[in-house]
PDB file of C-alpha atoms in Angstrom:
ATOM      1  CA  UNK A   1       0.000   0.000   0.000  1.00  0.00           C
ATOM      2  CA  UNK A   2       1.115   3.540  -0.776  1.00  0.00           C
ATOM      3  CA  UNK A   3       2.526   5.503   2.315  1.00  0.00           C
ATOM      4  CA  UNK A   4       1.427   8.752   3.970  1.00  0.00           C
ATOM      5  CA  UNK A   5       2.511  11.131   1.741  1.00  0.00           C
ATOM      6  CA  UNK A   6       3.434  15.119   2.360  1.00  0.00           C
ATOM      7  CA  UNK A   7       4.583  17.628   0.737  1.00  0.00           C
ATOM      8  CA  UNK A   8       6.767  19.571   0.002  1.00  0.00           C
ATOM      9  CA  UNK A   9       9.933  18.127   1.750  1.00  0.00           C
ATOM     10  CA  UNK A  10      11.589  21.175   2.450  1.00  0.00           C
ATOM     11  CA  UNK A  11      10.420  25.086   2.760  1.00  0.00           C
ATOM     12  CA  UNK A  12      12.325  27.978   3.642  1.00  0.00           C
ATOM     13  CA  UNK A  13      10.081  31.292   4.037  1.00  0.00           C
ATOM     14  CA  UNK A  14      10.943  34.339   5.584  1.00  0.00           C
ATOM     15  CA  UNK A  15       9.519  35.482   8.970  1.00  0.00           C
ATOM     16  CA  UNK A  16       5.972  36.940   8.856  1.00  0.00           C
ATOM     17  CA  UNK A  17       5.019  34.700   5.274  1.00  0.00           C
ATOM     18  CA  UNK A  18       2.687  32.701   4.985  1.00  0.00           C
ATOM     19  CA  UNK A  19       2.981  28.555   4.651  1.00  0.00           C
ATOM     20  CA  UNK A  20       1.402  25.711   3.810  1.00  0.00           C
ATOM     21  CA  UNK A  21       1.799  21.787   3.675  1.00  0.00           C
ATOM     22  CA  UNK A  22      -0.354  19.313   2.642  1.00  0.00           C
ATOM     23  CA  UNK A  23      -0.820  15.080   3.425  1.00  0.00           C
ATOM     24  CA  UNK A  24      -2.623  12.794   1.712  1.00  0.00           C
ATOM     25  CA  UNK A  25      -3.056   9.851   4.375  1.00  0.00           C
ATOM     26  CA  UNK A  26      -2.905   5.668   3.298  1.00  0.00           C
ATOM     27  CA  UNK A  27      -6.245   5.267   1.846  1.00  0.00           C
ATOM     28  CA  UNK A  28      -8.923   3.758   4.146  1.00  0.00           C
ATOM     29  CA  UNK A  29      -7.014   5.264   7.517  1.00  0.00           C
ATOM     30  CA  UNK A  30      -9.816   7.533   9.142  1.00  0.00           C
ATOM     31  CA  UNK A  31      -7.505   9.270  11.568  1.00  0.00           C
ATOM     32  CA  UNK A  32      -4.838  11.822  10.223  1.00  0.00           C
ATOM     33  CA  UNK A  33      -2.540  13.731  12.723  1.00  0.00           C
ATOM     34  CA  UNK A  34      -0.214  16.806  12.482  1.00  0.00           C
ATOM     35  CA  UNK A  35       2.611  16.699  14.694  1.00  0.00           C
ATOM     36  CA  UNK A  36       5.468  18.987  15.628  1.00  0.00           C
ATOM     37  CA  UNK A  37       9.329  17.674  15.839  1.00  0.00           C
ATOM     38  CA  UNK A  38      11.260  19.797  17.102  1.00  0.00           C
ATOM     39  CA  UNK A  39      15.360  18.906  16.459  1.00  0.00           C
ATOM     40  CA  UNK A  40      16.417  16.321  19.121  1.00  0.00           C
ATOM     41  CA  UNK A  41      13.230  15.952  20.074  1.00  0.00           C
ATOM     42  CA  UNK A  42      10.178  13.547  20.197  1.00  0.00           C
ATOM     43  CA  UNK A  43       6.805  14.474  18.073  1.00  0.00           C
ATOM     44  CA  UNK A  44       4.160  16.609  19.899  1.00  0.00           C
ATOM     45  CA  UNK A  45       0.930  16.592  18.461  1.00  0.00           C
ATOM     46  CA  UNK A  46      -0.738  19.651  16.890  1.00  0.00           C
ATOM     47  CA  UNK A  47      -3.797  18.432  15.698  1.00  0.00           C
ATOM     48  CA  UNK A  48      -5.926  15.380  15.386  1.00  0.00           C
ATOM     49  CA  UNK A  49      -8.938  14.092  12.568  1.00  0.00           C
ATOM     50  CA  UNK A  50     -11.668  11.738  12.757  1.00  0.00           C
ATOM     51  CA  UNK A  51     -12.452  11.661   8.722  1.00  0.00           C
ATOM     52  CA  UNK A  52     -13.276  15.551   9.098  1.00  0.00           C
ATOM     53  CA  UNK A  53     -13.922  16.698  12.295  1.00  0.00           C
ATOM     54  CA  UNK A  54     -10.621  18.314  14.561  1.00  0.00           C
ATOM     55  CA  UNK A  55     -11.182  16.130  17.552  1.00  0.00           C
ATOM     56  CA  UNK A  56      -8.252  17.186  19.290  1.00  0.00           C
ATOM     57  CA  UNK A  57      -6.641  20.581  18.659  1.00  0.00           C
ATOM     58  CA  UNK A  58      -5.415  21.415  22.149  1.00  0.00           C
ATOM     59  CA  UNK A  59      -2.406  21.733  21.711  1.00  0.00           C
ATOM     60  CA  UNK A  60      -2.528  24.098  18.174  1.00  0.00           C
ATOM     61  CA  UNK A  61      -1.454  27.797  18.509  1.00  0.00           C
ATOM     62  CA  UNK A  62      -4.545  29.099  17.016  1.00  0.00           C
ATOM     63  CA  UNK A  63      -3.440  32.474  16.360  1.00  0.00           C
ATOM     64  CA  UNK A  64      -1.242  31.518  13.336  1.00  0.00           C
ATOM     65  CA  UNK A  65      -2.190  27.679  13.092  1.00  0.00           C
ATOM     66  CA  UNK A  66      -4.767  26.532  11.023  1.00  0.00           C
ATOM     67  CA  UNK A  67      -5.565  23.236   9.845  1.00  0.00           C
ATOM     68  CA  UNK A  68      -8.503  21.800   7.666  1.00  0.00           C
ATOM     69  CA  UNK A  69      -9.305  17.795   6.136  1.00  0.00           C
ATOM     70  CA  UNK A  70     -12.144  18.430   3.487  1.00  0.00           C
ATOM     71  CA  UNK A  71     -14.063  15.427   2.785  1.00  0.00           C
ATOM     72  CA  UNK A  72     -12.016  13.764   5.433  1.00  0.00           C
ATOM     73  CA  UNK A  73      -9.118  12.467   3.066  1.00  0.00           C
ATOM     74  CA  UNK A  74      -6.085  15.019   2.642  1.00  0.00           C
ATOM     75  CA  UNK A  75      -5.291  18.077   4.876  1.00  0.00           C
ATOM     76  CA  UNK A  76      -3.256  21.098   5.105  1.00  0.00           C
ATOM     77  CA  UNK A  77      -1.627  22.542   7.932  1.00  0.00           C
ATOM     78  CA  UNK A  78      -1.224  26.431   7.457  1.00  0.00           C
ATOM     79  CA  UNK A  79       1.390  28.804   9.659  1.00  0.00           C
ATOM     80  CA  UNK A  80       0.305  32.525   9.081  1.00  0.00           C
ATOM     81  CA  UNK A  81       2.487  34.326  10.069  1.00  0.00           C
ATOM     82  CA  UNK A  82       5.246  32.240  10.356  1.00  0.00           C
ATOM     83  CA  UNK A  83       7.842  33.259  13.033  1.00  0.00           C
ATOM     84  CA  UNK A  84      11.618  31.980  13.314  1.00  0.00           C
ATOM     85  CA  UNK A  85      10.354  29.225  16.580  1.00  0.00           C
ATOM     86  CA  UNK A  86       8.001  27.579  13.803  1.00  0.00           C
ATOM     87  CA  UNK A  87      11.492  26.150  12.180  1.00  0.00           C
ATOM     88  CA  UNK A  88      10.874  22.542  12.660  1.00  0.00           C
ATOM     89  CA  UNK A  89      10.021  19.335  11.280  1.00  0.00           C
ATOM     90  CA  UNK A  90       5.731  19.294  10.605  1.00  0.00           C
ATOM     91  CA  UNK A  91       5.082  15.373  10.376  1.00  0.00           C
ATOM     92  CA  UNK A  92       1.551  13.851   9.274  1.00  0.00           C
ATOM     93  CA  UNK A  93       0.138  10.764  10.248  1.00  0.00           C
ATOM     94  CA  UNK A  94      -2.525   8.375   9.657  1.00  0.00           C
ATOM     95  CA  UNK A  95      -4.689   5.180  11.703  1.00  0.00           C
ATOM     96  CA  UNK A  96      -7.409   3.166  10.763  1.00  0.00           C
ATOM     97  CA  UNK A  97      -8.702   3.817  14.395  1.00  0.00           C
ATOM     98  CA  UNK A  98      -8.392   5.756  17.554  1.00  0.00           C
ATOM     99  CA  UNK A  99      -7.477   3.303  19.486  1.00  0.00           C
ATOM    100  CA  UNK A 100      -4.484   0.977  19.880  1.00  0.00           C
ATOM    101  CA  UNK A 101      -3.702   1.050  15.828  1.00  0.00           C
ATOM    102  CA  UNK A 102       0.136   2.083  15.511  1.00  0.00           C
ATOM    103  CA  UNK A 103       0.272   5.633  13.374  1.00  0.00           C
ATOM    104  CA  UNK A 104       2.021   5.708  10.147  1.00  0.00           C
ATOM    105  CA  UNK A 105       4.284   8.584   9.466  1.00  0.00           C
ATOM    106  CA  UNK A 106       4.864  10.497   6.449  1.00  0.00           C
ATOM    107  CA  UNK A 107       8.483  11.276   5.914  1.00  0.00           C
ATOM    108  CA  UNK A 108       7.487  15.139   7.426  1.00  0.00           C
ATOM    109  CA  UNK A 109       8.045  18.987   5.782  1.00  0.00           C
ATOM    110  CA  UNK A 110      11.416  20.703   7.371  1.00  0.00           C
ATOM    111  CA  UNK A 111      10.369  24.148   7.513  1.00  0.00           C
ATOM    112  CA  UNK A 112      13.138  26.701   7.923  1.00  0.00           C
ATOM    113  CA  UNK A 113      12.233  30.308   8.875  1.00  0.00           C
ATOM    114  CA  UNK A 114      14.693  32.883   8.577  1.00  0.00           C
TER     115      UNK A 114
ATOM    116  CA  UNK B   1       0.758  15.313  34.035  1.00  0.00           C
ATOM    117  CA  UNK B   2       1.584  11.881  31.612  1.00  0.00           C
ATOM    118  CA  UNK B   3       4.609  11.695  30.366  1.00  0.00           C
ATOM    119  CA  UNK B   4       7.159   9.248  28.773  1.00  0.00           C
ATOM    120  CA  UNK B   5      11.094   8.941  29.197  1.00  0.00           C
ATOM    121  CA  UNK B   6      14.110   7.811  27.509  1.00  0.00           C
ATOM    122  CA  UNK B   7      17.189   8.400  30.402  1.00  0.00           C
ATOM    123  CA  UNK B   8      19.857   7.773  27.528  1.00  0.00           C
ATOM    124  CA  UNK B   9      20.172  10.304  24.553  1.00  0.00           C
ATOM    125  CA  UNK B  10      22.736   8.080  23.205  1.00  0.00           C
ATOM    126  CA  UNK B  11      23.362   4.253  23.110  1.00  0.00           C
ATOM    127  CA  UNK B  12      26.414   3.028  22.051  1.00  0.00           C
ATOM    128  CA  UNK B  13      26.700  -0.603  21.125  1.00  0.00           C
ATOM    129  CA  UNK B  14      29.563  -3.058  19.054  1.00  0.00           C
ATOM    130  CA  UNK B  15      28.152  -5.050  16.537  1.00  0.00           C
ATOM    131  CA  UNK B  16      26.803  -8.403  17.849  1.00  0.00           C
ATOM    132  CA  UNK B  17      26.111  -7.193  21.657  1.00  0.00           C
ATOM    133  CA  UNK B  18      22.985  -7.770  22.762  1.00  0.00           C
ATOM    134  CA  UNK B  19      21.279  -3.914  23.218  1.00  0.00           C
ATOM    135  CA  UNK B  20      18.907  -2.580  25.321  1.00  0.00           C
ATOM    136  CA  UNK B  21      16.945   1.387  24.688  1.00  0.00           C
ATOM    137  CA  UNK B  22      15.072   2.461  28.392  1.00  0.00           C
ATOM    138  CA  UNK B  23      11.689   3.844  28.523  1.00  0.00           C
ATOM    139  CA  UNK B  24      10.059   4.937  31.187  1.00  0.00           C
ATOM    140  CA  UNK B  25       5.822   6.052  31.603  1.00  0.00           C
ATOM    141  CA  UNK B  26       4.138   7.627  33.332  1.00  0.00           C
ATOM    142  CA  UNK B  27       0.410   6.813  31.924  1.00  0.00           C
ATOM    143  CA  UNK B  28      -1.992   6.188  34.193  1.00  0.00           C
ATOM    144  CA  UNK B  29      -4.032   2.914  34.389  1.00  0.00           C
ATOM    145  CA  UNK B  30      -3.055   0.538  31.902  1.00  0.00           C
ATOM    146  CA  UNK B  31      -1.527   2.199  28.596  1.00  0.00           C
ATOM    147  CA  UNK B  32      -0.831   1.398  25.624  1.00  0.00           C
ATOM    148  CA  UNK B  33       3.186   1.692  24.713  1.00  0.00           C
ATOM    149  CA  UNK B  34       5.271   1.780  21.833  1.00  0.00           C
ATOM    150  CA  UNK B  35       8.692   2.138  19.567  1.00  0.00           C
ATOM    151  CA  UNK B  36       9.089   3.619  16.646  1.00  0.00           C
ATOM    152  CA  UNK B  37      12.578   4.145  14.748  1.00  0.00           C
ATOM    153  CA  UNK B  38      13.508   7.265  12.743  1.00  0.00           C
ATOM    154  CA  UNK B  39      16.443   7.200  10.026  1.00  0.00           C
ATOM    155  CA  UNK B  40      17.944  10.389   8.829  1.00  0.00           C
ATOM    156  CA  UNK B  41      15.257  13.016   7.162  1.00  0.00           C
ATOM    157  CA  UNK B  42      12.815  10.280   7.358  1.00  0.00           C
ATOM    158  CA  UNK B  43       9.031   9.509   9.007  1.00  0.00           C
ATOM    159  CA  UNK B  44       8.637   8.014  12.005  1.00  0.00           C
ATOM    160  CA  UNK B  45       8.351   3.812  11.357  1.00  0.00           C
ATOM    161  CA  UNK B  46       6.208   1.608  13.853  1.00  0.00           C
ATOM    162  CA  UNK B  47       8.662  -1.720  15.540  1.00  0.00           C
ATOM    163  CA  UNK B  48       6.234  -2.876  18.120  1.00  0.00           C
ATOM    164  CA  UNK B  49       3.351  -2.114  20.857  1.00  0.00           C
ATOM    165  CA  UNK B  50       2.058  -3.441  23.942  1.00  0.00           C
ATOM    166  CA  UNK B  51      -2.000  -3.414  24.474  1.00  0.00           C
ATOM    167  CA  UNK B  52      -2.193  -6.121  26.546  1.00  0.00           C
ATOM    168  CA  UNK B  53      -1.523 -10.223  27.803  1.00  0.00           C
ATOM    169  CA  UNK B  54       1.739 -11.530  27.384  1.00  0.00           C
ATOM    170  CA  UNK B  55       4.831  -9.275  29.163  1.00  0.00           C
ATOM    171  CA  UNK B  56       7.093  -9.746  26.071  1.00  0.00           C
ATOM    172  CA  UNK B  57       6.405  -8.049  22.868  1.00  0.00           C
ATOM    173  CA  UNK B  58       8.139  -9.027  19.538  1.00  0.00           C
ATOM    174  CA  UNK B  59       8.253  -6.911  16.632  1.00  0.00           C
ATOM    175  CA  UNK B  60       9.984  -6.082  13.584  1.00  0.00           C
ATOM    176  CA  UNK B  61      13.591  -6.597  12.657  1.00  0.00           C
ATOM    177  CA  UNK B  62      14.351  -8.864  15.334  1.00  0.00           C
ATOM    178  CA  UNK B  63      13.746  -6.257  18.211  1.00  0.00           C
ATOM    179  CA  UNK B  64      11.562  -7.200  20.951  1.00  0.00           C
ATOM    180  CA  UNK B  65      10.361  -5.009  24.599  1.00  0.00           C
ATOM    181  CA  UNK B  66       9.539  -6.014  27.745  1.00  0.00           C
ATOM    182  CA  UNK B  67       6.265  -4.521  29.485  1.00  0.00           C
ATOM    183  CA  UNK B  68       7.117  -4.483  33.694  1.00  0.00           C
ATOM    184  CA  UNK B  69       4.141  -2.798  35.527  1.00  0.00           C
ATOM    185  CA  UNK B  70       6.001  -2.594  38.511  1.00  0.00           C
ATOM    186  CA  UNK B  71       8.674  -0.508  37.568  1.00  0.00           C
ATOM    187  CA  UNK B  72       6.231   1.469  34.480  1.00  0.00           C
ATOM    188  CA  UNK B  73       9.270   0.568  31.502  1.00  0.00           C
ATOM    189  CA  UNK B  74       9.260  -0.590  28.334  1.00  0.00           C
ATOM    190  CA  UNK B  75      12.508  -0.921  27.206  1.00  0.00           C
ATOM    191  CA  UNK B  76      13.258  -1.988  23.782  1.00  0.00           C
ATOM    192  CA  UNK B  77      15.721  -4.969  23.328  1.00  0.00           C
ATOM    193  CA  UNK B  78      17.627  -6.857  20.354  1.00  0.00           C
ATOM    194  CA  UNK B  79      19.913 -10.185  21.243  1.00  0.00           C
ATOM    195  CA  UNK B  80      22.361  -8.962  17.915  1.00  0.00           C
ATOM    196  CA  UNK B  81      22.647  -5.465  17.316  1.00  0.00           C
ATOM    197  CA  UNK B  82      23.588  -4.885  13.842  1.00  0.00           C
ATOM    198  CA  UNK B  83      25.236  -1.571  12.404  1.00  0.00           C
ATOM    199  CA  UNK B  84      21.797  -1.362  10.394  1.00  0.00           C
ATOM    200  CA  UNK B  85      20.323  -0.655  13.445  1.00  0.00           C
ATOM    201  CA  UNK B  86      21.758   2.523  14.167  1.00  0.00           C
ATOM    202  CA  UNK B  87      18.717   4.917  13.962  1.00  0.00           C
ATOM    203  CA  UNK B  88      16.678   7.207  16.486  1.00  0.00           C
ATOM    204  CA  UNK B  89      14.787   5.583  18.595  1.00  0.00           C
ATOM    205  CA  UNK B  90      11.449   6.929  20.351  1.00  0.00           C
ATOM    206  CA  UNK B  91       9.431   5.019  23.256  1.00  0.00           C
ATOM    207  CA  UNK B  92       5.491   6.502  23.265  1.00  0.00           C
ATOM    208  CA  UNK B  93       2.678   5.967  25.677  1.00  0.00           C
ATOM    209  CA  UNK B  94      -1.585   6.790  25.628  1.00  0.00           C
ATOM    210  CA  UNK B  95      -4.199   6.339  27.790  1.00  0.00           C
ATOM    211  CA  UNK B  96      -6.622   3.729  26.852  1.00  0.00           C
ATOM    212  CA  UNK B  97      -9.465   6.346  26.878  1.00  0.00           C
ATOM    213  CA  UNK B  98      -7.354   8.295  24.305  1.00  0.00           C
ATOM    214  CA  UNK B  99      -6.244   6.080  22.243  1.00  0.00           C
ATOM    215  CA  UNK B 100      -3.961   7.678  19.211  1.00  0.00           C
ATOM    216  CA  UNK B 101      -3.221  10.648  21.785  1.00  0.00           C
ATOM    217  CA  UNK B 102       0.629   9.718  21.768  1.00  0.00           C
ATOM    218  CA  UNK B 103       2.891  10.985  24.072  1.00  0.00           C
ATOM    219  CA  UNK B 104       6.626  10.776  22.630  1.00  0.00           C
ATOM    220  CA  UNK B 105       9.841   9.911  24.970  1.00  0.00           C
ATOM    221  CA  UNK B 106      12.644  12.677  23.746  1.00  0.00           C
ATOM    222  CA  UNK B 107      14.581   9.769  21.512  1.00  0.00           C
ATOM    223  CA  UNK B 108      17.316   7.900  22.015  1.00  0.00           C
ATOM    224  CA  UNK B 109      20.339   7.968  19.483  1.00  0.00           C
ATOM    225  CA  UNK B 110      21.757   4.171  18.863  1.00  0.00           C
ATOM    226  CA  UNK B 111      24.975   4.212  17.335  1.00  0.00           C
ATOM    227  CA  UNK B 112      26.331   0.190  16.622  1.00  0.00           C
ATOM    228  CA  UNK B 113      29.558   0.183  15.395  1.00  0.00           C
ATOM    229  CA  UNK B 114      31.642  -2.555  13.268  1.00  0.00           C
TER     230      UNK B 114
END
């Protein structure tokens, strides 16, 4: 089966731009996460999806973050504006459940702000 | 607060030695643990889980982990390291009432040599 895909693999933006990165999770998997990885560091999560509802978005800085899964397949993950601390690795995921299902990762966008 | 732990940033092991990667949880109740291993500028990739029953977990490329209540670890063996092996390693932990809520351990750098 085809992997969690993302894209692009690398971005470098300038402070205060805009930026966006998209995931297309394995087909079939109903539960699509967006997690942080910061360098030397384990994943945090950001956001979780059941199909299209956010079920779990504690833990996303809504003033800049925004994240969307339309018709419960793909999803993008927008930064706006983007400040130099959003430099990081943004890694998507995908389950067929909530429950004890391991994830499958995407290889992840490296976003560099300078 | 939960939380998971890796004491070790760095394991260092010869080729052939038996190695061991620590976790430790903090989860309450019963959780459900994992590993995953991450190679250079790549996803995260599942090895093995614990949900319940037997102690002993086995999972993929030879690497098994060891469930002990009593002490809350999970740490992540292999009887033959191989230089293959060398890879980031991450321990992660959920409640059973949010399942696909990871919480990550901060890695663990294995390093086999020749």
């Amino acid at each position: 089966e085809a992997g969690v895909v993302q894209s692009p693999r690398y971005k470098i933006i300038e402070k205060k731009q805009p930026v966006a990165f998209w995931c297309n999770p394995i087909s079939g998997h109903n539960t699509l996460y967006w997690y942080l990885q910061n360098l030397g560091q384990g994943p945090e999560l950001l956001i979780r999806y059941e199909n299209e509802e956010a079920v779990d978005d504690s833990q996303l800085p809504k003033d800049r973050f925004s994240a969307e899964r339309l018709k419960g397949v793909d999803s993008t993950l927008k930064i706006q504006p983007a400040e130099l601390g959003d430099s990081a690795v943004y890694l998507c995921a995908s389950s067929s459940d909530r429950g004890n299902s391991p994830l499958h990762f995407g290889n992840g966008t490296r976003l560099t702000v300078t | 607060a939960q939380s998971v732990a890796q004491p070790e940033d760095q394991v260092n092991v010869a080729e052939g030695n038996p190695l061991t990667v620590k976790c430790t949880y903090s989860v309450s109740g019963n959780p459900y643990l994992f590993w995953y291993v991450q190679y250079p500028n790549r996803g995260l990739q599942f090895l093995l889980k614990y949900i319940t029953g037997d102690n002993l977990v086995k999972g993929s490329y030879g690497f098994e982990a060891e469930f002990n209540k009593s002490q809350t670890s999970f740490h992540l063996k292999k009887p033959s390291a191989l230089v293959s092996d060398s890879a980031l390693y991450f321990c992660a932990g959920s409640h059973r009432n949010q399942g696909g809520k990871l919480i990550f351990g901060q890695g663990t750098e294995l390093s086999v040599k020749p």
